[in-house]
Amino acid sequence: MPVPDAPVTGAPTDSSAPPAGGPARPSQLDPAIAARLRRSADGLVAAVVRQHDSGEVLMVAWMDDEALHRTLTTGRATYWSRSRQEYWVKGATSGHHQYVRSVALDCDGDAVLVSVEQVGAACHTGHRTCFFEELPVTGADAS
C-alpha cells in the first residue's frame, strides 16, 4: 500500500480565518505575485498539477502563499494540507517526487498550473494520476 506524503514542517494550527483577501500564514512570496492571487476564504489557491511533457493531469492540491513560495524557490512541489494543517513536499516520504518545471497563474489568480516531472505515482492510492475513474457522460451531445 502506498505511503502518504508526510509534512516537512508544521504551521500553527490556529484555524481562525485569514484577513480578507490576504494570506492565511506568513510568507516570503514575492509581493508582486502575492498581490495577483485571489485566495479562498481559508487563504488557498487550487494547484492543478500536470506532467510537463505530456500534459497529463496528475492531481489537484492546495497552496497558500508560502507553499507557492517554496515551490518556486526549491523546484519541489510543496502544498498545504487542509486536513493536517501543515506543509508537505510531494515525495518526502513516499518517494513519488514532483520536480517542478514551470508554474503558471491563471487569468483570475485563483489557481496555478504546476508542470512537473512526476517520479512514481502522483495519487496517494498508488495510481499514476488521481483521475483514473471515468464517469459516464450521457448528455445529448456526448459521443
Backbone as numpy.savetxt, mean C-alpha at the origin, in Angstrom:
# Nx Ny Nz CAx CAy CAz Cx Cy Cz
1.82 -23.14 5.02 0.97 -21.95 5.02 1.86 -20.72 5.02
1.54 -19.74 4.21 2.36 -18.53 4.14 2.38 -17.78 5.47
3.47 -17.10 5.70 3.62 -16.30 6.91 3.29 -14.85 6.58
2.35 -14.25 7.32 2.03 -12.85 7.05 3.24 -11.97 7.30
3.32 -10.87 6.59 4.40 -9.94 6.81 4.23 -9.26 8.15
5.31 -9.17 8.87 5.28 -8.55 10.19 5.64 -7.08 10.09
5.22 -6.31 11.06 5.56 -4.89 11.07 7.05 -4.72 11.33
7.59 -3.62 10.87 8.99 -3.31 11.13 9.13 -2.30 12.24
8.15 -1.51 12.45 8.19 -0.55 13.55 6.78 -0.14 13.89
6.52 -0.03 15.12 5.19 0.33 15.56 4.98 1.82 15.55
3.76 2.18 15.77 3.39 3.58 15.91 2.44 3.66 17.09
2.28 4.80 17.66 1.34 4.90 18.77 -0.02 4.36 18.37
-0.67 3.71 19.30 -1.96 3.12 18.99 -3.11 4.07 19.28
-2.84 5.34 19.36 -3.88 6.33 19.55 -4.80 6.29 18.34
-6.04 5.94 18.55 -6.96 5.80 17.42 -7.79 7.05 17.18
-7.42 8.16 17.80 -8.17 9.39 17.56 -8.02 9.82 16.12
-9.02 10.50 15.62 -9.02 10.92 14.21 -7.93 11.94 13.96
-7.30 11.89 12.78 -6.27 12.87 12.43 -6.92 14.22 12.15
-6.11 15.26 12.11 -6.65 16.56 11.73 -7.25 16.47 10.33
-8.32 17.18 10.08 -8.99 17.13 8.78 -8.00 17.41 7.65
-7.90 16.47 6.73 -7.06 16.66 5.55 -5.58 16.49 5.78
-5.17 16.23 7.01 -3.75 16.11 7.30 -3.36 14.70 7.64
-2.05 14.46 7.77 -1.59 13.12 8.08 -1.98 12.71 9.50
-2.16 11.42 9.70 -2.55 10.89 11.00 -1.36 10.78 11.95
-0.16 10.57 11.39 1.04 10.37 12.18 2.14 11.27 11.64
3.13 11.61 12.47 4.24 12.45 12.00 4.96 11.79 10.83
5.46 12.61 9.92 6.13 12.08 8.75 7.20 13.02 8.23
8.16 12.44 7.53 9.20 13.20 6.86 8.93 13.31 5.36
7.70 13.01 4.93 7.35 13.11 3.52 7.53 14.53 3.02
8.05 14.66 1.83 8.24 15.97 1.20 6.92 16.75 1.29
6.95 17.95 1.85 5.71 18.73 2.01 4.97 18.99 0.70
5.71 19.09 -0.41 5.06 19.30 -1.70 4.23 18.08 -2.10
4.72 16.89 -1.79 3.96 15.67 -2.07 2.80 15.56 -1.09
3.07 15.80 0.18 2.03 15.71 1.21 0.85 16.63 0.90
1.15 17.80 0.37 0.09 18.77 0.06 -0.84 18.28 -1.05
-0.37 17.36 -1.87 -1.17 16.85 -2.99 -2.06 15.67 -2.59
-1.82 15.10 -1.41 -2.58 13.92 -0.98 -3.96 14.31 -0.45
-4.93 13.52 -0.85 -6.29 13.62 -0.29 -6.53 12.34 0.49
-6.38 12.44 1.79 -6.42 11.27 2.66 -7.85 10.94 3.10
-8.04 9.69 3.47 -9.32 9.27 4.08 -9.40 9.88 5.48
-10.51 9.67 6.13 -10.70 10.21 7.48 -9.64 9.70 8.45
-9.08 8.52 8.19 -8.04 7.99 9.06 -6.63 8.27 8.55
-6.51 9.21 7.61 -5.19 9.67 7.16 -4.51 8.80 6.14
-5.26 7.99 5.41 -4.67 7.02 4.49 -5.03 7.28 3.03
-4.18 6.77 2.15 -4.48 6.72 0.72 -4.33 5.26 0.29
-5.12 4.86 -0.70 -5.04 3.51 -1.23 -3.76 3.36 -2.04
-3.13 2.21 -1.91 -1.94 1.90 -2.69 -2.26 0.68 -3.56
-2.40 0.91 -4.86 -2.62 -0.17 -5.81 -1.24 -0.62 -6.26
-0.98 -1.92 -6.10 0.36 -2.45 -6.36 0.31 -3.35 -7.59
1.23 -3.09 -8.52 1.28 -3.91 -9.74 2.70 -4.34 -10.04
2.81 -5.42 -10.81 4.11 -5.88 -11.29 4.59 -4.88 -12.35
5.79 -4.38 -12.20 6.27 -3.27 -13.04 6.34 -3.60 -14.52
6.69 -4.81 -14.90 6.90 -5.10 -16.31 5.67 -5.65 -17.03
4.79 -6.32 -16.31 3.60 -6.91 -16.95 2.33 -6.09 -16.70
2.34 -5.26 -15.67 1.14 -4.50 -15.31 0.14 -5.31 -14.50
0.47 -6.55 -14.18 -0.42 -7.41 -13.39 -0.69 -6.75 -12.03
-1.99 -6.60 -11.69 -2.35 -6.04 -10.39 -2.14 -7.11 -9.34
-1.35 -6.78 -8.32 -0.97 -7.76 -7.31 -1.79 -7.63 -6.02
-2.00 -6.41 -5.57 -2.67 -6.22 -4.29 -3.06 -4.76 -4.11
-3.85 -4.51 -3.09 -4.19 -3.16 -2.66 -3.87 -3.09 -1.17
-3.21 -2.02 -0.77 -2.88 -1.82 0.64 -3.12 -0.36 0.97
-2.70 0.06 2.13 -2.92 1.44 2.58 -1.61 2.07 2.99
-1.48 3.35 2.69 -0.31 4.12 3.10 -0.75 5.41 3.76
-0.01 5.79 4.78 -0.13 7.15 5.29 1.10 7.90 4.77
1.28 9.14 5.18 2.39 9.94 4.66 3.73 9.28 4.94
3.91 8.75 6.14 5.20 8.16 6.50 5.47 6.87 5.72
4.44 6.05 5.51 4.63 4.84 4.71 5.04 5.21 3.29
4.43 6.25 2.74 4.80 6.70 1.40 6.24 7.23 1.41
6.60 8.00 2.42 7.96 8.50 2.54 8.96 7.34 2.58
8.70 6.35 3.40 9.61 5.20 3.52 9.70 4.44 2.20
8.57 4.29 1.52 8.57 3.60 0.23 9.43 4.35 -0.79
9.26 5.66 -0.84 10.00 6.48 -1.81 11.50 6.55 -1.50
11.86 6.51 -0.24 13.26 6.71 0.12 14.05 5.43 0.32
13.35 4.29 0.50 14.07 3.03 0.70 13.99 2.10 -0.50
12.99 2.32 -1.36 12.79 1.41 -2.49 12.13 0.11 -2.09
11.68 0.02 -0.87 10.96 -1.16 -0.36 9.53 -0.75 -0.04
8.57 -1.51 -0.51 7.16 -1.18 -0.30 6.82 -1.27 1.18
6.37 -0.14 1.71 6.02 -0.04 3.13 4.58 0.44 3.23
3.81 -0.22 4.09 2.40 0.06 4.20 2.01 0.30 5.65
0.79 0.81 5.85 0.22 0.99 7.18 -0.82 -0.10 7.37
-0.68 -0.88 8.41 -1.65 -1.93 8.73 -2.77 -1.32 9.55
-3.96 -1.31 8.98 -5.11 -0.77 9.71 -5.48 -1.65 10.89
-5.32 -2.95 10.76 -5.71 -3.85 11.86 -4.69 -3.83 12.99
-3.40 -3.75 12.67 -2.37 -3.76 13.72 -1.93 -2.37 14.13
-2.34 -1.36 13.36 -1.96 0.02 13.65 -0.45 0.19 13.71
0.24 -0.35 12.67 1.69 -0.20 12.58 2.15 -0.37 11.15
3.40 0.05 10.90 3.98 -0.05 9.57 4.47 -1.47 9.33
4.45 -1.86 8.05 5.05 -3.14 7.69 5.68 -3.02 6.30
6.82 -3.66 6.17 7.52 -3.73 4.89 7.19 -5.07 4.28
6.68 -5.04 3.06 6.29 -6.28 2.39 7.52 -7.18 2.26
7.41 -8.37 2.80 8.48 -9.35 2.71 9.40 -9.40 3.91
9.21 -8.54 4.89 10.12 -8.50 6.03 10.21 -9.85 6.75
9.10 -10.56 6.83 9.14 -11.89 7.46 8.80 -13.01 6.49
8.02 -12.73 5.47 7.59 -13.79 4.55 8.63 -14.09 3.47
9.51 -13.13 3.21 10.47 -13.29 2.10 9.87 -12.93 0.75
8.61 -12.52 0.73 7.92 -12.15 -0.52 8.04 -10.64 -0.71
9.22 -10.21 -1.08 9.57 -8.79 -1.14 8.95 -8.07 -2.32
8.81 -6.77 -2.15 8.40 -5.87 -3.24 9.45 -4.78 -3.36
10.19 -4.82 -4.47 11.19 -3.80 -4.75 10.56 -2.76 -5.66
10.51 -1.54 -5.18 9.77 -0.48 -5.86 10.53 0.02 -7.07
9.84 0.07 -8.20 10.40 0.60 -9.46 9.89 2.01 -9.74
8.62 2.28 -9.38 8.08 3.64 -9.54 6.83 3.78 -8.69
6.49 5.04 -8.41 5.27 5.37 -7.68 4.62 6.55 -8.39
3.33 6.45 -8.66 2.59 7.53 -9.32 1.38 7.89 -8.47
1.11 9.17 -8.38 -0.05 9.68 -7.66 -1.19 9.84 -8.65
-2.39 9.40 -8.28 -3.51 9.56 -9.21 -3.97 11.02 -9.26
-4.83 11.31 -10.22 -5.23 12.70 -10.49 -5.95 13.35 -9.33
-6.61 12.57 -8.48 -7.33 13.12 -7.33 -6.47 13.18 -6.07
-5.34 12.52 -6.09 -4.46 12.52 -4.93 -4.89 11.57 -3.83
-5.87 10.69 -4.12 -6.34 9.80 -3.07 -5.89 8.35 -3.24
-5.01 8.11 -4.19 -4.45 6.77 -4.39 -3.09 6.89 -5.06
-2.25 5.90 -4.81 -0.96 5.81 -5.48 -0.89 4.47 -6.20
-0.17 4.48 -7.32 0.10 3.26 -8.07 1.56 2.92 -7.84
1.80 1.79 -7.20 3.15 1.37 -6.85 3.54 0.23 -7.79
4.53 0.48 -8.64 5.02 -0.54 -9.55 6.24 -1.20 -8.92
6.17 -2.52 -8.79 7.20 -3.25 -8.04 7.74 -4.43 -8.83
8.88 -4.91 -8.39 9.39 -6.22 -8.78 8.97 -7.13 -7.63
7.99 -7.97 -7.88 7.47 -8.86 -6.84 8.31 -10.13 -6.80
8.79 -10.47 -5.62 9.53 -11.71 -5.40 8.65 -12.61 -4.54
8.20 -13.72 -5.11 7.30 -14.60 -4.39 5.86 -14.12 -4.52
5.03 -14.62 -3.62 3.60 -14.30 -3.65 3.34 -12.91 -3.10
2.40 -12.20 -3.71 2.00 -10.90 -3.18 0.91 -11.06 -2.13
0.10 -12.07 -2.26 -1.04 -12.27 -1.35 -0.62 -13.07 -0.12
-1.17 -12.70 1.03 -0.87 -13.43 2.26 -1.39 -14.86 2.24
-2.24 -15.20 1.26 -2.74 -16.57 1.13 -1.76 -17.47 0.38
-0.71 -16.86 -0.17 0.28 -17.62 -0.94 0.08 -17.52 -2.43
-0.96 -16.86 -2.89 -1.20 -16.67 -4.32 -0.31 -15.54 -4.86
-0.01 -15.62 -6.12 0.80 -14.58 -6.78 0.16 -13.21 -6.62
-1.15 -13.12 -6.80 -1.90 -11.88 -6.70 -3.06 -12.07 -5.73
-3.51 -11.00 -5.14 -4.69 -11.07 -4.27 -5.98 -11.19 -5.08
-5.89 -10.96 -6.39 -7.07 -10.97 -7.25 -7.12 -12.27 -8.05
-7.29 -13.38 -7.35 -7.29 -14.70 -7.98 -8.67 -15.31 -8.09
-9.68 -14.66 -7.53 -11.03 -15.23 -7.55 -11.94 -14.40 -8.45
-12.20 -14.91 -9.65 -13.06 -14.22 -10.61 -14.51 -14.31 -10.18
-15.22 -13.21 -10.34 -16.66 -13.18 -10.05 -17.42 -13.18 -11.37
-18.61 -13.76 -11.38 -19.39 -13.79 -12.63 -19.94 -12.39 -12.97
-19.84 -12.03 -14.24 -20.42 -10.79 -14.73 -21.59 -11.18 -15.62
-22.77 -10.76 -15.26 -23.96 -11.22 -16.00 -24.75 -10.07 -16.61
-24.15 -8.89 -16.64 -24.83 -7.74 -17.24 -25.12 -7.96 -18.71
-26.04 -7.20 -19.25 -26.48 -7.36 -20.65 -25.33 -7.20 -21.64
-24.35 -6.36 -21.31 -23.25 -6.14 -22.24 -22.05 -7.01 -21.97
-22.14 -7.91 -20.97 -21.00 -8.79 -20.64 -20.79 -9.80 -21.74
-19.54 -10.00 -22.11 -19.22 -11.00 -23.16 -18.54 -12.20 -22.59
